[in-house]
Amino acid sequence: MILDQFSLKGKVAIVTGSNTGLGQGVSRAFVEAGAKVVGVSRRPSTETEEMLGKDNFYNVIADLSSTDVIPGVIQKSIEHYGRIDILVNNAGIIKRQDSIEFSEENWDSVINVNLKTVFFLTQAVAQQFLKQGTGGKIINIASMLSYQGGIRVPSYTASKSAIRGITMTLANEWAKYGINVNGIAPGYMATNNTQALRQDEERSADILARIPAGRWGTPADLEGAAVFLASAASDYVNGFTIAVDGGWLGR
Ligand code: NAP
């Protein structure tokens, strides 16, 4: 049955940034599809845990601005659920400042969380996939700014464009091991990440007017693509970043 291909029954997923927004939505969708989720967050994912139940969701507290936390994330995931099948690199930050005066701190902080830790966490999880010998699924949360320049967000654009690039690199290297590496590029979604943008009346109206679907996206809008890329239904999809954007990129 085709719907069985989308099942995540028996799978264990790591989702970073699981306390809120898109990471919380993806965690919920994975549990509904049958998976157990290790949610990684720097603040406790209390709301997500209450929503999904302690049997289905295990919270690991880690600040992903440093790669030092990676061995602990892997070890705790294995100790708790015994294996890893799926990784969603969702945690991310954005800093807004005119490029003419953009600070080194705003550059480094974004690149560290959105790119450096993503690469090395992905590497560590892929090493675990190889140990298990069962392949696996990596989903990188990209952005419209994996395709476009954006305004006043140079480090974010650099990180998200690079994410789309390494999604292809890693897919090229690891497809032979049964590891699928793909991305999801969300459009403009109503989460903490876009709060400042939505509060700016002029920018908010401009953005809304350009979205063919005529509304901001929600975490629920991402769930179908996430389950697809985490499941056997996408076994022959490698290195591609799918836009879930209400038509923004096609415009
Ligand atoms: P969000 O609500 O701000 O969520 C970001 C998540 O990342 C939060 O859980 C946050 O934790 C976590 N995080 C940030 N820095 C971290 C760190 N150092 N260590 C551990 N966790 C950290 O925004 P969102 O919209 O759900 O964003 C999720 C992903 O989607 C991000 O990669 C973002 O760039 C991407 N994205 C969002 C949109 C959009 O329109 N919303 C569009 C394109 C792409 P805290 O709550 O503790 O900060």
PDB file of N, CA, C and O in Angstrom, residues 178-238:
ATOM      1  N   GLY A 178      22.722   4.277   1.100  1.00  0.00           N
ATOM      2  CA  GLY A 178      21.288   4.289   1.445  1.00  0.00           C
ATOM      3  C   GLY A 178      20.921   5.446   2.360  1.00  0.00           C
ATOM      4  O   GLY A 178      19.923   5.400   3.072  1.00  0.00           O
ATOM      5  N   ILE A 179      21.761   6.488   2.332  1.00  0.00           N
ATOM      6  CA  ILE A 179      21.454   7.689   3.124  1.00  0.00           C
ATOM      7  C   ILE A 179      20.930   8.757   2.167  1.00  0.00           C
ATOM      8  O   ILE A 179      21.614   9.132   1.203  1.00  0.00           O
ATOM      9  N   ASN A 180      19.712   9.212   2.427  1.00  0.00           N
ATOM     10  CA  ASN A 180      19.124  10.287   1.620  1.00  0.00           C
ATOM     11  C   ASN A 180      19.342  11.610   2.345  1.00  0.00           C
ATOM     12  O   ASN A 180      18.972  11.748   3.506  1.00  0.00           O
ATOM     13  N   VAL A 181      19.928  12.563   1.641  1.00  0.00           N
ATOM     14  CA  VAL A 181      20.105  13.907   2.207  1.00  0.00           C
ATOM     15  C   VAL A 181      19.309  14.867   1.338  1.00  0.00           C
ATOM     16  O   VAL A 181      19.573  15.001   0.140  1.00  0.00           O
ATOM     17  N   ASN A 182      18.313  15.497   1.934  1.00  0.00           N
ATOM     18  CA  ASN A 182      17.473  16.436   1.201  1.00  0.00           C
ATOM     19  C   ASN A 182      17.186  17.648   2.075  1.00  0.00           C
ATOM     20  O   ASN A 182      17.501  17.656   3.261  1.00  0.00           O
ATOM     21  N   GLY A 183      16.582  18.656   1.458  1.00  0.00           N
ATOM     22  CA  GLY A 183      16.268  19.871   2.212  1.00  0.00           C
ATOM     23  C   GLY A 183      14.813  20.266   2.028  1.00  0.00           C
ATOM     24  O   GLY A 183      14.144  19.820   1.093  1.00  0.00           O
ATOM     25  N   ILE A 184      14.357  21.085   2.947  1.00  0.00           N
ATOM     26  CA  ILE A 184      13.048  21.732   2.793  1.00  0.00           C
ATOM     27  C   ILE A 184      13.290  23.229   2.932  1.00  0.00           C
ATOM     28  O   ILE A 184      13.913  23.672   3.903  1.00  0.00           O
ATOM     29  N   ALA A 185      12.831  23.979   1.949  1.00  0.00           N
ATOM     30  CA  ALA A 185      12.952  25.431   2.016  1.00  0.00           C
ATOM     31  C   ALA A 185      11.584  26.014   2.342  1.00  0.00           C
ATOM     32  O   ALA A 185      10.723  26.120   1.465  1.00  0.00           O
ATOM     33  N   PRO A 186      11.373  26.365   3.612  1.00  0.00           N
ATOM     34  CA  PRO A 186      10.075  26.961   3.947  1.00  0.00           C
ATOM     35  C   PRO A 186       9.999  28.370   3.371  1.00  0.00           C
ATOM     36  O   PRO A 186      11.016  29.054   3.259  1.00  0.00           O
ATOM     37  N   GLY A 187       8.796  28.783   3.004  1.00  0.00           N
ATOM     38  CA  GLY A 187       8.580  30.178   2.611  1.00  0.00           C
ATOM     39  C   GLY A 187       8.481  31.018   3.868  1.00  0.00           C
ATOM     40  O   GLY A 187       9.197  30.786   4.845  1.00  0.00           O
ATOM     41  N   TYR A 188       7.600  31.970   3.846  1.00  0.00           N
ATOM     42  CA  TYR A 188       7.439  32.872   5.001  1.00  0.00           C
ATOM     43  C   TYR A 188       6.419  32.262   5.952  1.00  0.00           C
ATOM     44  O   TYR A 188       5.231  32.206   5.661  1.00  0.00           O
ATOM     45  N   MET A 189       6.931  31.762   7.091  1.00  0.00           N
ATOM     46  CA  MET A 189       6.093  31.031   8.039  1.00  0.00           C
ATOM     47  C   MET A 189       5.924  31.857   9.320  1.00  0.00           C
ATOM     48  O   MET A 189       6.871  32.509   9.777  1.00  0.00           O
ATOM     49  N   ALA A 190       4.749  31.780   9.904  1.00  0.00           N
ATOM     50  CA  ALA A 190       4.486  32.540  11.136  1.00  0.00           C
ATOM     51  C   ALA A 190       5.068  31.798  12.338  1.00  0.00           C
ATOM     52  O   ALA A 190       4.446  30.884  12.884  1.00  0.00           O
ATOM     53  N   THR A 191       6.313  32.154  12.710  1.00  0.00           N
ATOM     54  CA  THR A 191       6.999  31.583  13.889  1.00  0.00           C
ATOM     55  C   THR A 191       7.798  32.717  14.537  1.00  0.00           C
ATOM     56  O   THR A 191       7.820  33.845  14.024  1.00  0.00           O
ATOM     57  N   ASN A 192       8.528  32.381  15.611  1.00  0.00           N
ATOM     58  CA  ASN A 192       9.380  33.398  16.275  1.00  0.00           C
ATOM     59  C   ASN A 192      10.381  34.012  15.301  1.00  0.00           C
ATOM     60  O   ASN A 192      10.721  35.185  15.397  1.00  0.00           O
ATOM     61  N   ASN A 193      10.867  33.167  14.383  1.00  0.00           N
ATOM     62  CA  ASN A 193      11.894  33.580  13.424  1.00  0.00           C
ATOM     63  C   ASN A 193      11.455  34.804  12.609  1.00  0.00           C
ATOM     64  O   ASN A 193      12.272  35.626  12.218  1.00  0.00           O
ATOM     65  N   THR A 194      10.167  34.921  12.350  1.00  0.00           N
ATOM     66  CA  THR A 194       9.670  36.003  11.488  1.00  0.00           C
ATOM     67  C   THR A 194       8.845  37.037  12.268  1.00  0.00           C
ATOM     68  O   THR A 194       8.173  37.868  11.660  1.00  0.00           O
ATOM     69  N   GLN A 195       8.925  36.966  13.594  1.00  0.00           N
ATOM     70  CA  GLN A 195       8.111  37.873  14.406  1.00  0.00           C
ATOM     71  C   GLN A 195       8.425  39.343  14.086  1.00  0.00           C
ATOM     72  O   GLN A 195       7.511  40.145  13.850  1.00  0.00           O
ATOM     73  N   ALA A 196       9.720  39.665  14.031  1.00  0.00           N
ATOM     74  CA  ALA A 196      10.118  41.055  13.780  1.00  0.00           C
ATOM     75  C   ALA A 196       9.614  41.502  12.404  1.00  0.00           C
ATOM     76  O   ALA A 196       9.113  42.621  12.247  1.00  0.00           O
ATOM     77  N   LEU A 197       9.714  40.597  11.439  1.00  0.00           N
ATOM     78  CA  LEU A 197       9.289  40.905  10.071  1.00  0.00           C
ATOM     79  C   LEU A 197       7.774  41.145  10.026  1.00  0.00           C
ATOM     80  O   LEU A 197       7.286  42.079   9.391  1.00  0.00           O
ATOM     81  N   ARG A 198       7.037  40.313  10.735  1.00  0.00           N
ATOM     82  CA  ARG A 198       5.578  40.444  10.726  1.00  0.00           C
ATOM     83  C   ARG A 198       5.110  41.692  11.471  1.00  0.00           C
ATOM     84  O   ARG A 198       4.049  42.223  11.201  1.00  0.00           O
ATOM     85  N   GLN A 199       5.973  42.150  12.406  1.00  0.00           N
ATOM     86  CA  GLN A 199       5.603  43.366  13.146  1.00  0.00           C
ATOM     87  C   GLN A 199       5.920  44.638  12.357  1.00  0.00           C
ATOM     88  O   GLN A 199       5.405  45.697  12.661  1.00  0.00           O
ATOM     89  N   ASP A 200       6.764  44.505  11.338  1.00  0.00           N
ATOM     90  CA  ASP A 200       7.096  45.641  10.473  1.00  0.00           C
ATOM     91  C   ASP A 200       5.988  45.732   9.406  1.00  0.00           C
ATOM     92  O   ASP A 200       5.975  44.981   8.435  1.00  0.00           O
ATOM     93  N   GLU A 201       5.069  46.677   9.602  1.00  0.00           N
ATOM     94  CA  GLU A 201       3.834  46.700   8.785  1.00  0.00           C
ATOM     95  C   GLU A 201       4.104  46.752   7.283  1.00  0.00           C
ATOM     96  O   GLU A 201       3.474  46.043   6.510  1.00  0.00           O
ATOM     97  N   GLU A 202       5.098  47.598   6.925  1.00  0.00           N
ATOM     98  CA  GLU A 202       5.375  47.776   5.493  1.00  0.00           C
ATOM     99  C   GLU A 202       5.948  46.490   4.875  1.00  0.00           C
ATOM    100  O   GLU A 202       5.438  45.998   3.856  1.00  0.00           O
ATOM    101  N   ARG A 203       6.970  45.929   5.529  1.00  0.00           N
ATOM    102  CA  ARG A 203       7.607  44.699   5.017  1.00  0.00           C
ATOM    103  C   ARG A 203       6.605  43.545   5.016  1.00  0.00           C
ATOM    104  O   ARG A 203       6.540  42.745   4.095  1.00  0.00           O
ATOM    105  N   SER A 204       5.812  43.485   6.077  1.00  0.00           N
ATOM    106  CA  SER A 204       4.841  42.404   6.206  1.00  0.00           C
ATOM    107  C   SER A 204       3.814  42.454   5.066  1.00  0.00           C
ATOM    108  O   SER A 204       3.487  41.433   4.452  1.00  0.00           O
ATOM    109  N   ALA A 205       3.322  43.675   4.756  1.00  0.00           N
ATOM    110  CA  ALA A 205       2.338  43.826   3.671  1.00  0.00           C
ATOM    111  C   ALA A 205       2.965  43.473   2.327  1.00  0.00           C
ATOM    112  O   ALA A 205       2.350  42.806   1.487  1.00  0.00           O
ATOM    113  N   ASP A 206       4.226  43.899   2.120  1.00  0.00           N
ATOM    114  CA  ASP A 206       4.937  43.589   0.862  1.00  0.00           C
ATOM    115  C   ASP A 206       5.053  42.078   0.676  1.00  0.00           C
ATOM    116  O   ASP A 206       4.832  41.543  -0.413  1.00  0.00           O
ATOM    117  N   ILE A 207       5.427  41.402   1.757  1.00  0.00           N
ATOM    118  CA  ILE A 207       5.634  39.951   1.688  1.00  0.00           C
ATOM    119  C   ILE A 207       4.318  39.247   1.381  1.00  0.00           C
ATOM    120  O   ILE A 207       4.218  38.425   0.468  1.00  0.00           O
ATOM    121  N   LEU A 208       3.301  39.603   2.112  1.00  0.00           N
ATOM    122  CA  LEU A 208       1.993  38.950   1.945  1.00  0.00           C
ATOM    123  C   LEU A 208       1.468  39.136   0.516  1.00  0.00           C
ATOM    124  O   LEU A 208       0.937  38.200  -0.091  1.00  0.00           O
ATOM    125  N   ALA A 209       1.670  40.332  -0.010  1.00  0.00           N
ATOM    126  CA  ALA A 209       1.166  40.626  -1.357  1.00  0.00           C
ATOM    127  C   ALA A 209       1.858  39.765  -2.410  1.00  0.00           C
ATOM    128  O   ALA A 209       1.326  39.542  -3.498  1.00  0.00           O
ATOM    129  N   ARG A 210       3.075  39.266  -2.077  1.00  0.00           N
ATOM    130  CA  ARG A 210       3.851  38.505  -3.076  1.00  0.00           C
ATOM    131  C   ARG A 210       3.641  36.996  -2.951  1.00  0.00           C
ATOM    132  O   ARG A 210       4.122  36.226  -3.785  1.00  0.00           O
ATOM    133  N   ILE A 211       2.937  36.559  -1.909  1.00  0.00           N
ATOM    134  CA  ILE A 211       2.732  35.106  -1.732  1.00  0.00           C
ATOM    135  C   ILE A 211       1.470  34.687  -2.493  1.00  0.00           C
ATOM    136  O   ILE A 211       0.361  35.090  -2.121  1.00  0.00           O
ATOM    137  N   PRO A 212       1.610  33.883  -3.555  1.00  0.00           N
ATOM    138  CA  PRO A 212       0.421  33.497  -4.326  1.00  0.00           C
ATOM    139  C   PRO A 212      -0.669  32.864  -3.471  1.00  0.00           C
ATOM    140  O   PRO A 212      -1.860  33.083  -3.719  1.00  0.00           O
ATOM    141  N   ALA A 213      -0.298  32.100  -2.443  1.00  0.00           N
ATOM    142  CA  ALA A 213      -1.316  31.460  -1.593  1.00  0.00           C
ATOM    143  C   ALA A 213      -2.056  32.490  -0.723  1.00  0.00           C
ATOM    144  O   ALA A 213      -3.084  32.167  -0.123  1.00  0.00           O
ATOM    145  N   GLY A 214      -1.516  33.700  -0.644  1.00  0.00           N
ATOM    146  CA  GLY A 214      -2.230  34.784   0.034  1.00  0.00           C
ATOM    147  C   GLY A 214      -2.206  34.715   1.555  1.00  0.00           C
ATOM    148  O   GLY A 214      -2.997  35.382   2.220  1.00  0.00           O
ATOM    149  N   ARG A 215      -1.293  33.925   2.118  1.00  0.00           N
ATOM    150  CA  ARG A 215      -1.193  33.868   3.585  1.00  0.00           C
ATOM    151  C   ARG A 215       0.205  33.436   3.979  1.00  0.00           C
ATOM    152  O   ARG A 215       0.925  32.827   3.184  1.00  0.00           O
ATOM    153  N   TRP A 216       0.596  33.731   5.222  1.00  0.00           N
ATOM    154  CA  TRP A 216       1.836  33.202   5.770  1.00  0.00           C
ATOM    155  C   TRP A 216       1.652  31.703   6.003  1.00  0.00           C
ATOM    156  O   TRP A 216       0.529  31.243   6.266  1.00  0.00           O
ATOM    157  N   GLY A 217       2.726  30.951   5.920  1.00  0.00           N
ATOM    158  CA  GLY A 217       2.650  29.512   6.205  1.00  0.00           C
ATOM    159  C   GLY A 217       2.609  29.263   7.704  1.00  0.00           C
ATOM    160  O   GLY A 217       2.866  30.160   8.517  1.00  0.00           O
ATOM    161  N   THR A 218       2.305  28.028   8.063  1.00  0.00           N
ATOM    162  CA  THR A 218       2.277  27.621   9.481  1.00  0.00           C
ATOM    163  C   THR A 218       3.153  26.373   9.637  1.00  0.00           C
ATOM    164  O   THR A 218       3.449  25.693   8.644  1.00  0.00           O
ATOM    165  N   PRO A 219       3.553  26.042  10.866  1.00  0.00           N
ATOM    166  CA  PRO A 219       4.321  24.806  11.048  1.00  0.00           C
ATOM    167  C   PRO A 219       3.612  23.590  10.442  1.00  0.00           C
ATOM    168  O   PRO A 219       4.266  22.716   9.869  1.00  0.00           O
ATOM    169  N   ALA A 220       2.290  23.549  10.502  1.00  0.00           N
ATOM    170  CA  ALA A 220       1.557  22.393   9.948  1.00  0.00           C
ATOM    171  C   ALA A 220       1.795  22.248   8.443  1.00  0.00           C
ATOM    172  O   ALA A 220       1.782  21.134   7.908  1.00  0.00           O
ATOM    173  N   ASP A 221       2.032  23.358   7.764  1.00  0.00           N
ATOM    174  CA  ASP A 221       2.246  23.296   6.317  1.00  0.00           C
ATOM    175  C   ASP A 221       3.506  22.511   5.932  1.00  0.00           C
ATOM    176  O   ASP A 221       3.631  22.044   4.805  1.00  0.00           O
ATOM    177  N   LEU A 222       4.440  22.397   6.877  1.00  0.00           N
ATOM    178  CA  LEU A 222       5.716  21.732   6.577  1.00  0.00           C
ATOM    179  C   LEU A 222       5.665  20.225   6.809  1.00  0.00           C
ATOM    180  O   LEU A 222       6.538  19.475   6.362  1.00  0.00           O
ATOM    181  N   GLU A 223       4.644  19.788   7.513  1.00  0.00           N
ATOM    182  CA  GLU A 223       4.646  18.414   8.037  1.00  0.00           C
ATOM    183  C   GLU A 223       4.631  17.352   6.935  1.00  0.00           C
ATOM    184  O   GLU A 223       5.318  16.337   7.038  1.00  0.00           O
ATOM    185  N   GLY A 224       3.852  17.583   5.885  1.00  0.00           N
ATOM    186  CA  GLY A 224       3.749  16.579   4.807  1.00  0.00           C
ATOM    187  C   GLY A 224       5.093  16.346   4.128  1.00  0.00           C
ATOM    188  O   GLY A 224       5.518  15.204   3.923  1.00  0.00           O
ATOM    189  N   ALA A 225       5.773  17.450   3.807  1.00  0.00           N
ATOM    190  CA  ALA A 225       7.090  17.331   3.146  1.00  0.00           C
ATOM    191  C   ALA A 225       8.088  16.653   4.077  1.00  0.00           C
ATOM    192  O   ALA A 225       8.923  15.847   3.643  1.00  0.00           O
ATOM    193  N   ALA A 226       8.010  16.965   5.375  1.00  0.00           N
ATOM    194  CA  ALA A 226       8.971  16.383   6.330  1.00  0.00           C
ATOM    195  C   ALA A 226       8.765  14.873   6.441  1.00  0.00           C
ATOM    196  O   ALA A 226       9.735  14.098   6.415  1.00  0.00           O
ATOM    197  N   VAL A 227       7.518  14.445   6.552  1.00  0.00           N
ATOM    198  CA  VAL A 227       7.248  12.995   6.666  1.00  0.00           C
ATOM    199  C   VAL A 227       7.649  12.294   5.367  1.00  0.00           C
ATOM    200  O   VAL A 227       8.271  11.226   5.393  1.00  0.00           O
ATOM    201  N   PHE A 228       7.365  12.905   4.246  1.00  0.00           N
ATOM    202  CA  PHE A 228       7.759  12.328   2.952  1.00  0.00           C
ATOM    203  C   PHE A 228       9.279  12.102   2.896  1.00  0.00           C
ATOM    204  O   PHE A 228       9.751  10.995   2.617  1.00  0.00           O
ATOM    205  N   LEU A 229      10.041  13.154   3.231  1.00  0.00           N
ATOM    206  CA  LEU A 229      11.508  13.042   3.117  1.00  0.00           C
ATOM    207  C   LEU A 229      12.116  12.149   4.193  1.00  0.00           C
ATOM    208  O   LEU A 229      13.246  11.698   4.062  1.00  0.00           O
ATOM    209  N   ALA A 230      11.354  11.890   5.266  1.00  0.00           N
ATOM    210  CA  ALA A 230      11.857  11.007   6.336  1.00  0.00           C
ATOM    211  C   ALA A 230      11.495   9.552   6.090  1.00  0.00           C
ATOM    212  O   ALA A 230      11.996   8.661   6.779  1.00  0.00           O
ATOM    213  N   SER A 231      10.646   9.314   5.114  1.00  0.00           N
ATOM    214  CA  SER A 231      10.061   7.974   4.951  1.00  0.00           C
ATOM    215  C   SER A 231      10.585   7.263   3.701  1.00  0.00           C
ATOM    216  O   SER A 231      11.260   7.855   2.851  1.00  0.00           O
ATOM    217  N   ALA A 232      10.213   5.996   3.587  1.00  0.00           N
ATOM    218  CA  ALA A 232      10.624   5.193   2.430  1.00  0.00           C
ATOM    219  C   ALA A 232      10.040   5.737   1.126  1.00  0.00           C
ATOM    220  O   ALA A 232      10.556   5.444   0.040  1.00  0.00           O
ATOM    221  N   ALA A 233       8.987   6.550   1.231  1.00  0.00           N
ATOM    222  CA  ALA A 233       8.364   7.115   0.020  1.00  0.00           C
ATOM    223  C   ALA A 233       9.344   7.972  -0.774  1.00  0.00           C
ATOM    224  O   ALA A 233       9.152   8.186  -1.969  1.00  0.00           O
ATOM    225  N   SER A 234      10.414   8.446  -0.118  1.00  0.00           N
ATOM    226  CA  SER A 234      11.381   9.327  -0.801  1.00  0.00           C
ATOM    227  C   SER A 234      12.732   8.638  -1.030  1.00  0.00           C
ATOM    228  O   SER A 234      13.740   9.322  -1.208  1.00  0.00           O
ATOM    229  N   ASP A 235      12.748   7.312  -1.059  1.00  0.00           N
ATOM    230  CA  ASP A 235      14.033   6.607  -1.136  1.00  0.00           C
ATOM    231  C   ASP A 235      14.867   6.954  -2.388  1.00  0.00           C
ATOM    232  O   ASP A 235      16.088   6.779  -2.385  1.00  0.00           O
ATOM    233  N   TYR A 236      14.218   7.412  -3.444  1.00  0.00           N
ATOM    234  CA  TYR A 236      14.971   7.755  -4.670  1.00  0.00           C
ATOM    235  C   TYR A 236      15.034   9.277  -4.879  1.00  0.00           C
ATOM    236  O   TYR A 236      15.239   9.769  -5.979  1.00  0.00           O
ATOM    237  N   VAL A 237      14.871  10.023  -3.780  1.00  0.00           N
ATOM    238  CA  VAL A 237      15.008  11.490  -3.827  1.00  0.00           C
ATOM    239  C   VAL A 237      16.316  11.833  -3.121  1.00  0.00           C
ATOM    240  O   VAL A 237      16.476  11.555  -1.932  1.00  0.00           O
ATOM    241  N   ASN A 238      17.267  12.396  -3.850  1.00  0.00           N
ATOM    242  CA  ASN A 238      18.599  12.642  -3.293  1.00  0.00           C
ATOM    243  C   ASN A 238      19.089  14.046  -3.615  1.00  0.00           C
ATOM    244  O   ASN A 238      19.173  14.418  -4.781  1.00  0.00           O
TER     245      ASN A 238
END
